CSV table of C-alpha atoms in Angstrom, one decimal:
chain,number,residue,atom,x,y,z
A,107,MET,CA,177.4,156.1,360.0
A,108,LYS,CA,178.0,156.4,356.3
A,109,LYS,CA,179.5,159.5,354.7
A,110,ALA,CA,178.2,162.0,352.2
A,111,ILE,CA,179.7,164.9,350.3
A,112,LEU,CA,177.7,167.8,348.7
A,113,TYR,CA,178.6,170.0,345.8
A,114,LEU,CA,177.3,173.6,345.7
A,115,ASN,CA,177.9,176.6,343.5
A,116,GLN,CA,179.4,179.8,344.7
A,117,PHE,CA,176.0,181.3,345.5
A,118,PHE,CA,174.7,178.5,347.8
A,119,GLY,CA,178.3,177.9,349.0
A,120,GLN,CA,178.1,181.5,350.4
A,121,ILE,CA,181.1,182.8,348.5
A,122,GLY,CA,179.1,185.4,346.5
A,123,GLY,CA,176.8,186.1,343.6
A,124,GLU,CA,177.4,186.5,339.9
A,125,ASP,CA,180.6,188.4,340.5
A,126,LYS,CA,182.1,185.3,342.2
A,127,ALA,CA,181.0,182.9,339.5
A,128,ASP,CA,184.6,182.4,338.4
A,129,PHE,CA,185.5,181.0,341.9
A,130,ALA,CA,187.8,178.0,341.6
A,131,PRO,CA,186.8,174.8,343.4
A,132,VAL,CA,187.4,174.4,347.1
A,133,ILE,CA,186.6,171.7,349.6
A,134,ASN,CA,185.6,172.5,353.1
A,135,GLU,CA,185.3,170.1,356.0
A,136,GLY,CA,181.9,170.1,357.5
A,137,GLN,CA,178.6,171.6,356.2
A,138,ILE,CA,178.0,175.0,354.6
A,139,GLY,CA,174.6,176.4,353.6
A,140,PRO,CA,172.3,173.7,352.2
A,141,ALA,CA,174.7,171.0,353.4
A,142,MET,CA,173.4,171.7,357.0
A,143,GLU,CA,169.9,171.1,355.8
A,144,LEU,CA,170.9,167.9,354.0
A,145,ASN,CA,172.8,166.7,357.1
A,146,LYS,CA,169.8,167.3,359.2
A,147,ASN,CA,167.6,165.3,356.9
A,148,LEU,CA,169.9,162.4,356.4
A,149,GLU,CA,169.4,159.5,358.8
A,150,ASN,CA,172.0,157.1,357.5
A,151,ALA,CA,174.9,159.4,356.6
A,152,GLU,CA,176.7,162.4,357.8
A,153,VAL,CA,177.7,165.2,355.4
A,154,THR,CA,181.5,165.4,356.0
A,155,HIS,CA,182.5,167.9,353.3
A,156,THR,CA,181.1,170.6,351.2
A,157,ILE,CA,182.6,171.3,347.8
A,158,ILE,CA,182.1,174.7,346.3
A,159,CYS,CA,182.8,175.8,342.7
A,160,GLY,CA,181.7,178.9,340.7
A,161,ASP,CA,179.2,178.1,337.9
A,162,ASN,CA,181.3,180.0,335.3
A,163,PHE,CA,184.5,178.3,336.4
A,164,MET,CA,182.8,174.9,335.9
A,165,GLY,CA,181.3,176.1,332.6
A,166,SER,CA,184.5,177.5,331.0
A,167,ASN,CA,187.2,175.4,332.7
A,168,GLU,CA,185.3,172.1,333.0
A,169,GLU,CA,188.4,169.9,332.6
A,170,GLU,CA,190.4,171.8,335.3
A,171,ALA,CA,187.4,172.0,337.6
A,172,LEU,CA,186.8,168.3,337.4
A,173,LYS,CA,190.5,167.4,337.8
A,174,THR,CA,190.7,169.6,340.9
A,175,ILE,CA,187.5,168.2,342.5
A,176,LEU,CA,188.3,164.6,341.7
A,177,GLU,CA,191.7,165.2,343.4
A,178,PHE,CA,189.9,166.6,346.4
A,179,LEU,CA,187.9,163.4,346.6
A,180,GLU,CA,190.7,161.0,346.0
A,181,ASN,CA,191.7,160.5,349.7
A,182,LYS,CA,188.2,161.0,351.1
A,183,GLU,CA,185.9,158.3,352.3
A,184,PHE,CA,182.4,158.7,351.1
A,185,ASP,CA,179.4,156.5,350.3
A,186,ILE,CA,177.2,158.9,348.4
A,187,PHE,CA,177.6,162.1,346.5
A,188,PHE,CA,175.0,164.9,346.3
A,189,ALA,CA,174.9,168.1,344.1
A,190,GLY,CA,172.5,171.0,344.3
A,191,PRO,CA,169.5,171.3,344.4
A,192,ALA,CA,170.0,173.4,341.2
A,193,PHE,CA,166.3,174.5,340.7
A,194,GLN,CA,166.0,176.2,337.3
A,195,ALA,CA,169.6,177.6,337.2
A,196,GLY,CA,171.0,176.3,334.0
A,197,ARG,CA,174.7,176.6,334.6
A,198,TYR,CA,174.3,175.2,338.1
A,199,GLY,CA,172.3,172.3,336.7
A,200,ASN,CA,175.0,171.6,334.1
A,201,ALA,CA,177.7,171.8,336.8
A,202,CYS,CA,175.8,169.4,339.1
A,203,GLY,CA,175.4,167.0,336.2
A,204,VAL,CA,179.0,167.2,335.1
A,205,ILE,CA,180.4,166.6,338.6
A,206,CYS,CA,177.9,163.9,339.5
A,207,LYS,CA,178.6,161.9,336.3
A,208,ALA,CA,182.4,162.2,336.8
A,209,VAL,CA,182.2,161.2,340.5
A,210,LYS,CA,180.0,158.2,339.6
A,211,GLU,CA,182.4,157.1,336.9
A,212,LYS,CA,185.5,157.5,339.1
A,213,PHE,CA,184.4,156.4,342.5
A,214,ASN,CA,181.3,154.3,341.7
A,215,VAL,CA,179.1,155.7,344.4
A,216,PRO,CA,175.5,156.7,343.9
A,217,VAL,CA,175.0,160.4,342.8
A,218,VAL,CA,171.9,162.4,343.5
A,219,SER,CA,170.7,165.8,342.4
A,220,SER,CA,167.6,167.8,342.1
A,221,MET,CA,166.5,170.2,339.3
A,222,HIS,CA,163.4,171.8,337.9
A,223,VAL,CA,162.1,170.1,334.8
A,224,GLU,CA,163.1,173.1,332.7
A,225,ASN,CA,166.7,173.0,333.7
A,226,PRO,CA,168.7,171.9,330.7
A,227,GLY,CA,170.8,169.8,333.0
A,228,VAL,CA,167.8,167.4,333.3
A,229,GLU,CA,167.9,166.4,329.6
A,230,MET,CA,171.7,166.3,329.6
A,231,PHE,CA,172.2,164.1,332.7
A,232,LYS,CA,169.1,162.3,333.7
A,233,LYS,CA,170.5,159.1,332.2
A,234,ASP,CA,173.6,159.3,334.4
A,235,VAL,CA,172.3,160.8,337.6
A,236,TYR,CA,169.3,160.4,339.9
A,237,ILE,CA,167.8,163.9,339.3
A,238,PHE,CA,164.8,164.6,341.4
A,239,LYS,CA,162.0,166.8,340.2
A,240,GLY,CA,162.7,170.0,342.1
A,241,GLY,CA,161.2,173.5,342.4
A,242,SER,CA,162.0,176.4,340.1
A,243,SER,CA,163.6,178.6,342.8
A,244,ALA,CA,165.4,178.4,346.1
A,245,ALA,CA,162.1,178.9,347.8
A,246,LYS,CA,161.8,175.1,347.5
A,247,MET,CA,165.2,174.5,349.0
A,248,ARG,CA,163.9,172.7,352.1
A,249,LYS,CA,161.5,170.4,350.2
A,250,ASP,CA,164.0,169.5,347.5
A,251,VAL,CA,166.9,168.8,350.0
A,252,LYS,CA,164.6,166.6,352.0
A,253,VAL,CA,163.6,164.6,348.9
A,254,MET,CA,167.3,164.1,348.0
A,255,ALA,CA,168.1,163.1,351.6
A,256,GLN,CA,165.2,160.6,351.8
A,257,PHE,CA,166.3,158.9,348.6
A,258,GLY,CA,169.9,158.9,349.7
A,259,ASP,CA,168.9,157.2,352.9
A,260,LYS,CA,167.0,154.6,350.9
A,261,LEU,CA,170.0,154.0,348.7
A,262,LEU,CA,172.3,153.6,351.6
A,263,SER,CA,170.0,151.3,353.5
A,264,GLY,CA,169.7,149.0,350.5
A,265,LYS,CA,165.9,149.1,350.6
A,266,LYS,CA,164.1,148.1,347.4
A,267,LEU,CA,163.9,151.0,345.0
A,268,LEU,CA,160.7,151.7,343.1
A,269,PRO,CA,160.4,152.8,339.5
A,270,ALA,CA,161.6,156.3,338.7
A,271,ASP,CA,158.1,157.9,338.7
A,272,GLU,CA,157.2,156.5,342.1
A,273,GLU,CA,160.5,157.6,343.6
A,274,GLY,CA,160.2,161.0,342.0
A,275,TYR,CA,163.3,161.3,339.9
A,276,PHE,CA,163.5,161.8,336.1
A,277,PRO,CA,163.4,158.3,334.4
A,278,ARG,CA,166.8,157.3,333.4
A,279,GLY,CA,165.6,155.1,330.5
A,280,ILE,CA,166.6,151.9,332.4
A,281,ARG,CA,164.3,148.8,332.5
A,282,HIS,CA,164.4,146.4,335.4
A,283,GLN,CA,162.7,143.0,335.6
A,284,VAL,CA,160.7,142.9,338.9
A,285,TRP,CA,158.3,140.5,340.7
A,286,LEU,CA,155.1,142.3,341.4
A,287,GLU,CA,153.7,142.2,345.0
A,288,SER,CA,150.4,141.1,343.6
A,289,GLU,CA,151.9,138.0,342.0
A,290,LYS,CA,149.3,138.4,339.2
A,291,PRO,CA,150.8,136.9,336.0
A,292,ALA,CA,151.3,139.0,332.9
A,293,SER,CA,148.6,137.1,331.0
A,294,GLU,CA,145.9,138.2,333.4
A,295,ARG,CA,147.3,141.7,333.6
A,296,VAL,CA,147.4,142.1,329.8
A,297,VAL,CA,143.8,140.8,329.4
A,298,GLU,CA,142.6,143.3,332.1
A,299,MET,CA,144.3,146.1,330.2
A,300,LEU,CA,142.8,145.0,326.9
A,301,ILE,CA,139.3,144.8,328.4
A,302,LYS,CA,139.7,148.3,329.8
A,303,LYS,CA,141.0,149.5,326.5
A,304,LEU,CA,138.0,147.9,324.6
A,305,ASN,CA,135.6,149.6,327.1
A,306,GLY,CA,137.3,152.9,326.5
A,307,GLU,CA,138.5,153.0,330.1
A,308,LYS,CA,141.8,154.3,331.3
A,309,PHE,CA,144.6,151.8,331.9
A,310,GLU,CA,148.2,152.0,332.7
A,311,THR,CA,150.8,150.4,330.4
A,312,GLU,CA,153.6,148.5,332.0
A,313,LEU,CA,155.9,149.4,329.0
A,314,PRO,CA,155.7,153.1,328.6
A,315,ILE,CA,157.2,154.0,325.2
A,316,PRO,CA,159.2,157.2,325.6
A,317,LYS,CA,158.0,160.0,323.4
A,318,SER,CA,159.9,159.8,320.2
A,319,ASP,CA,161.9,162.7,319.0
A,320,ARG,CA,161.9,162.7,315.2
A,321,VAL,CA,164.9,163.1,313.1
A,322,ALA,CA,164.6,165.4,310.1
A,323,VAL,CA,164.7,163.7,306.7
A,324,ALA,CA,168.3,163.9,305.4
A,325,PRO,CA,168.7,165.8,302.1
A,326,PRO,CA,168.9,163.5,299.2
A,327,ILE,CA,172.3,162.5,297.7
A,328,ASN,CA,172.6,164.2,294.3
A,329,ASP,CA,175.1,161.9,292.7
A,330,LEU,CA,175.3,158.4,294.0
A,331,SER,CA,178.2,157.6,291.8
A,332,LYS,CA,180.3,160.0,293.9
A,333,ALA,CA,179.0,158.8,297.2
A,334,ASN,CA,180.7,157.1,300.1
A,335,ILE,CA,178.2,154.7,301.6
A,336,ALA,CA,178.5,153.0,305.0
A,337,LEU,CA,176.9,149.9,306.3
A,338,VAL,CA,175.4,149.9,309.8
A,339,ASN,CA,173.3,147.1,311.5
A,340,THR,CA,171.5,146.3,314.7
A,341,GLY,CA,171.7,142.6,313.9
A,342,GLY,CA,174.8,142.0,316.0
A,343,ILE,CA,177.2,141.1,313.2
A,344,VAL,CA,180.7,141.1,314.8
A,345,PRO,CA,184.1,139.3,314.3
A,346,VAL,CA,183.7,135.8,315.8
A,347,ASP,CA,185.6,136.8,319.0
A,348,ASN,CA,183.3,139.8,319.6
A,349,PRO,CA,186.3,142.0,320.4
A,350,ASP,CA,184.1,144.9,321.9
A,351,ARG,CA,182.1,142.5,323.9
A,352,ILE,CA,178.8,143.9,322.7
A,353,GLN,CA,176.0,142.5,324.7
A,354,SER,CA,173.6,140.0,323.1
A,355,ALA,CA,170.6,141.9,324.5
A,356,SER,CA,170.0,145.3,326.0
A,357,ALA,CA,173.2,146.5,324.4
A,358,THR,CA,175.1,149.6,325.6
A,359,ARG,CA,178.1,149.1,323.3
A,360,TRP,CA,178.7,149.2,319.6
A,361,GLY,CA,181.7,148.4,317.4
A,362,LYS,CA,183.3,149.3,314.1
A,363,TYR,CA,185.1,146.8,312.0
A,364,ASP,CA,187.4,147.2,309.0
A,365,ILE,CA,186.0,145.7,305.8
A,366,SER,CA,188.2,147.7,303.4
A,367,LYS,CA,190.0,144.6,302.1
A,368,MET,CA,187.0,142.3,302.0
A,369,GLU,CA,184.8,141.4,299.1
A,370,ILE,CA,182.2,139.6,301.2
A,371,LEU,CA,181.7,138.9,304.9
A,372,GLN,CA,183.0,135.3,305.4
A,373,ALA,CA,181.2,132.9,307.7
A,374,GLY,CA,183.6,131.7,310.4
A,375,GLN,CA,185.2,135.2,310.4
A,376,PHE,CA,182.0,137.0,311.3
A,377,LYS,CA,178.8,135.9,313.1
A,378,THR,CA,175.8,137.4,314.9
A,379,ILE,CA,175.7,137.7,318.7
A,380,HIS,CA,172.1,138.9,318.7
A,381,ALA,CA,170.0,136.9,321.3
A,382,GLY,CA,166.7,137.8,319.7
A,383,PHE,CA,166.6,135.3,316.8
A,384,ASP,CA,168.0,132.1,315.6
A,385,PRO,CA,171.6,132.9,314.5
A,386,ALA,CA,171.9,129.9,312.1
A,387,ALA,CA,171.3,131.8,308.8
A,388,ALA,CA,173.4,134.8,309.6
A,389,ASP,CA,176.2,132.7,311.0
A,390,ALA,CA,176.2,130.6,307.8
A,391,ASP,CA,176.2,133.8,305.7
A,392,PRO,CA,176.7,137.2,307.5
A,393,ASN,CA,175.9,139.0,304.2
A,394,VAL,CA,172.2,138.3,304.8
A,395,ILE,CA,172.3,140.9,307.6
A,396,LEU,CA,175.3,143.0,306.5
A,397,PRO,CA,175.1,143.0,302.6
A,398,LEU,CA,178.8,143.7,301.8
A,399,ASP,CA,178.8,141.3,298.8
A,400,VAL,CA,176.2,143.3,296.8
A,401,MET,CA,177.6,146.6,298.0
A,402,ARG,CA,180.9,145.6,296.4
A,403,ALA,CA,179.0,144.8,293.2
A,404,TYR,CA,177.4,148.2,293.2
A,405,GLU,CA,180.9,149.7,293.8
A,406,LYS,CA,182.4,147.9,290.8
A,407,GLU,CA,179.5,148.9,288.6
A,408,GLY,CA,180.0,152.5,289.6
A,409,LYS,CA,176.6,153.0,291.1
A,410,ILE,CA,178.3,154.2,294.2
A,411,ALA,CA,181.8,155.6,294.6
A,412,LYS,CA,182.8,153.4,297.5
A,413,VAL,CA,181.8,151.4,300.5
A,414,HIS,CA,183.0,153.0,303.7
A,415,GLU,CA,186.0,151.2,305.2
A,416,TYR,CA,184.2,150.2,308.3
A,417,PHE,CA,180.9,148.7,309.2
A,418,TYR,CA,179.2,149.6,312.5
A,419,SER,CA,177.3,147.1,314.6
A,420,THR,CA,175.2,146.8,317.8
A,421,VAL,CA,172.3,144.6,319.0
A,422,GLY,CA,168.8,146.0,318.9
A,423,THR,CA,166.9,143.7,321.2
A,424,GLY,CA,165.9,145.0,324.6
A,425,THR,CA,167.9,148.1,323.9
A,426,THR,CA,166.3,151.2,325.4
A,427,GLN,CA,165.7,154.2,323.2
A,428,ALA,CA,168.0,156.3,325.4
A,429,GLU,CA,170.9,153.9,324.8
A,430,ALA,CA,170.0,153.5,321.1
A,431,ALA,CA,169.9,157.3,320.6
A,432,ARG,CA,173.3,157.7,322.3
A,433,MET,CA,174.9,155.0,320.3
A,434,GLY,CA,173.4,156.4,317.1
A,435,GLN,CA,174.8,159.8,317.9
A,436,GLU,CA,178.2,158.4,318.6
A,437,ILE,CA,178.3,156.3,315.4
A,438,SER,CA,177.1,159.3,313.3
A,439,GLU,CA,179.9,161.4,314.6
A,440,HIS,CA,182.4,158.8,313.2
A,441,LEU,CA,180.5,158.7,309.9
A,442,ARG,CA,180.6,162.4,309.6
A,443,GLU,CA,184.3,162.6,310.3
A,444,ALA,CA,184.9,160.0,307.6
A,445,ASN,CA,182.8,162.0,305.1
A,446,VAL,CA,180.3,159.3,304.6
A,447,ASP,CA,177.4,160.5,302.4
A,448,GLY,CA,174.8,157.9,303.1
A,449,VAL,CA,174.1,154.9,305.2
A,450,ILE,CA,172.4,151.6,304.6
A,451,MET,CA,171.1,150.5,308.0
A,452,VAL,CA,169.8,146.9,308.4
A,453,SER,CA,167.8,146.1,311.4
A,454,THR,CA,166.7,142.6,312.4
B,652,MET,CA,166.1,148.2,305.8
B,653,ALA,CA,163.8,146.4,308.1
B,654,ASN,CA,161.3,143.5,308.4
B,655,LEU,CA,159.2,145.1,311.1
B,656,ILE,CA,157.9,148.1,309.2
B,657,PRO,CA,155.6,149.3,312.0
B,658,VAL,CA,158.5,149.4,314.4
B,659,ALA,CA,160.7,151.2,311.9
B,660,LYS,CA,157.9,153.8,311.5
B,661,THR,CA,157.4,154.1,315.2
B,662,VAL,CA,161.0,154.8,316.0
B,663,GLY,CA,161.1,157.4,313.2
B,664,ALA,CA,163.0,155.9,310.2
B,665,ASN,CA,162.4,158.2,307.3
B,666,LYS,CA,163.3,156.0,304.4
B,667,ILE,CA,162.2,152.3,304.8
B,668,VAL,CA,163.0,149.4,302.5
B,669,PRO,CA,161.3,146.1,303.6
B,670,THR,CA,163.4,143.0,304.2
B,671,ILE,CA,162.2,139.4,304.2
B,672,SER,CA,162.6,138.3,307.9
B,673,ILE,CA,164.2,139.0,311.2
B,674,PRO,CA,167.0,136.4,311.3
B,675,TYR,CA,167.8,136.7,307.6
B,676,PRO,CA,166.7,140.1,306.3
B,677,LEU,CA,168.4,139.8,303.0
B,678,GLY,CA,168.5,136.2,301.9
B,679,ASP,CA,166.3,133.2,302.6
B,680,PRO,CA,168.6,130.2,303.4
B,681,SER,CA,166.0,127.8,302.0
B,682,THR,CA,166.5,129.2,298.6
B,683,THR,CA,169.6,128.9,296.3
B,684,LYS,CA,172.6,131.1,296.8
B,685,GLU,CA,171.8,132.7,293.5
B,686,GLN,CA,168.3,133.6,294.5
B,687,GLN,CA,169.5,135.0,297.7
B,688,TRP,CA,172.0,137.1,295.9
B,689,LYS,CA,169.4,138.4,293.5
B,690,LEU,CA,167.0,139.4,296.3
B,691,ARG,CA,169.8,141.1,298.3
B,692,TYR,CA,171.1,142.9,295.2
B,693,HIS,CA,167.7,144.1,294.4
B,694,ARG,CA,166.7,145.3,297.8
B,695,VAL,CA,170.0,147.0,298.6
B,696,GLY,CA,169.7,148.7,295.2
B,697,VAL,CA,166.3,150.0,296.1
B,698,ALA,CA,167.8,151.4,299.4
B,699,LEU,CA,170.7,153.0,297.5
B,700,ASP,CA,168.2,154.7,295.1
B,701,ALA,CA,166.1,155.8,298.1
B,702,LEU,CA,169.1,157.8,299.4
B,703,THR,CA,168.8,160.0,296.2
B,704,ILE,CA,165.1,160.6,296.5
B,705,ASP,CA,163.7,163.8,298.2
B,706,VAL,CA,160.9,162.8,300.6
B,707,LYS,CA,158.9,165.0,302.9
B,708,GLU,CA,157.7,162.3,305.2
B,709,GLN,CA,158.3,158.7,306.3
B,710,THR,CA,158.3,156.7,303.1
B,711,ILE,CA,158.3,152.9,302.4
B,712,PHE,CA,160.0,152.1,299.2
B,713,PRO,CA,158.4,149.2,297.2
B,714,VAL,CA,160.5,146.1,296.3
B,715,LYS,CA,159.9,143.7,293.4
B,716,ILE,CA,161.8,140.6,294.6
């Protein structure tokens, strides 16, 4: 029998209501509250411990709460970790996401939760945690716990997992390559889709494009001659030893590289690791993707004040929008800290 | 700066300057180094100028070379 641990807030952990929301984390052997229901539904695992923490404690002392709970878990054996269900409770949803993400990172076990679609925890953690589409209130407790348990059983038994929508959790923005049961080749499927489309019939795409959230147009730079301009690219330009081991496709990593003492990007010093096109041209002259040479010319002419000391790089082939958005946010934080005024972004 | 303008539009780029290809956005290796430099200098210049322009919607900036 495998082992599971469940995280609950002070309310469902039967400590108390809002007045106990500052309750510091504890770990209990056995099952409390929803842990009993979870245990009843799990076929492949036993719930050995219940962790309880006040929502406000997690909200305002996140670091301490995480440290304490991860210490609790250090000497415990467990194969899967559950949190919630959190329904539409925002702080609880946040807490479930925070703890699940940390447990996954530290112990590398699957983490499963359940939240209502409106719970802000969904948007914040759906990339990191299997979050099932749950009810808005505790009236749905039994149903939501059952769903979590069934999926937990499936994970533990190593059965083939279906796409997010079919399993019932919020899509994590991860793509898998799978063989279809029908063995019908892509060429036939795409023609069938096209015929349906031409006939105005409904068809289901195999490559759903996530709804794009627009970024507002940045205010214009008033005086370019005073501006610090950075170079960013998705063409995979990196130092030849690729020190950050950025993937050649479906990248999840990016790198920043010092160019403050360079006039141009030298072949032999930089290359592209992008797997989506013939690298010959960019390897022979990396400036065709990362135009440092002409940026230096504009700097000398005084059209811009300076080229930012670092350029930023990742690979844009097969990269999901979710990963791209995260990397974009991380890079822009660096740019903002360095007082960069504008960015020239070259995509390939 | 992108070669696949429809993709750049779909993903929400607000200021778009066309490049010439996917593997070599800013310099065709079958042309001379001087021609490549001129093209790159021009298109990056257009992109720099674009940063100073107030636009209300997604805009593609025209290039001459």
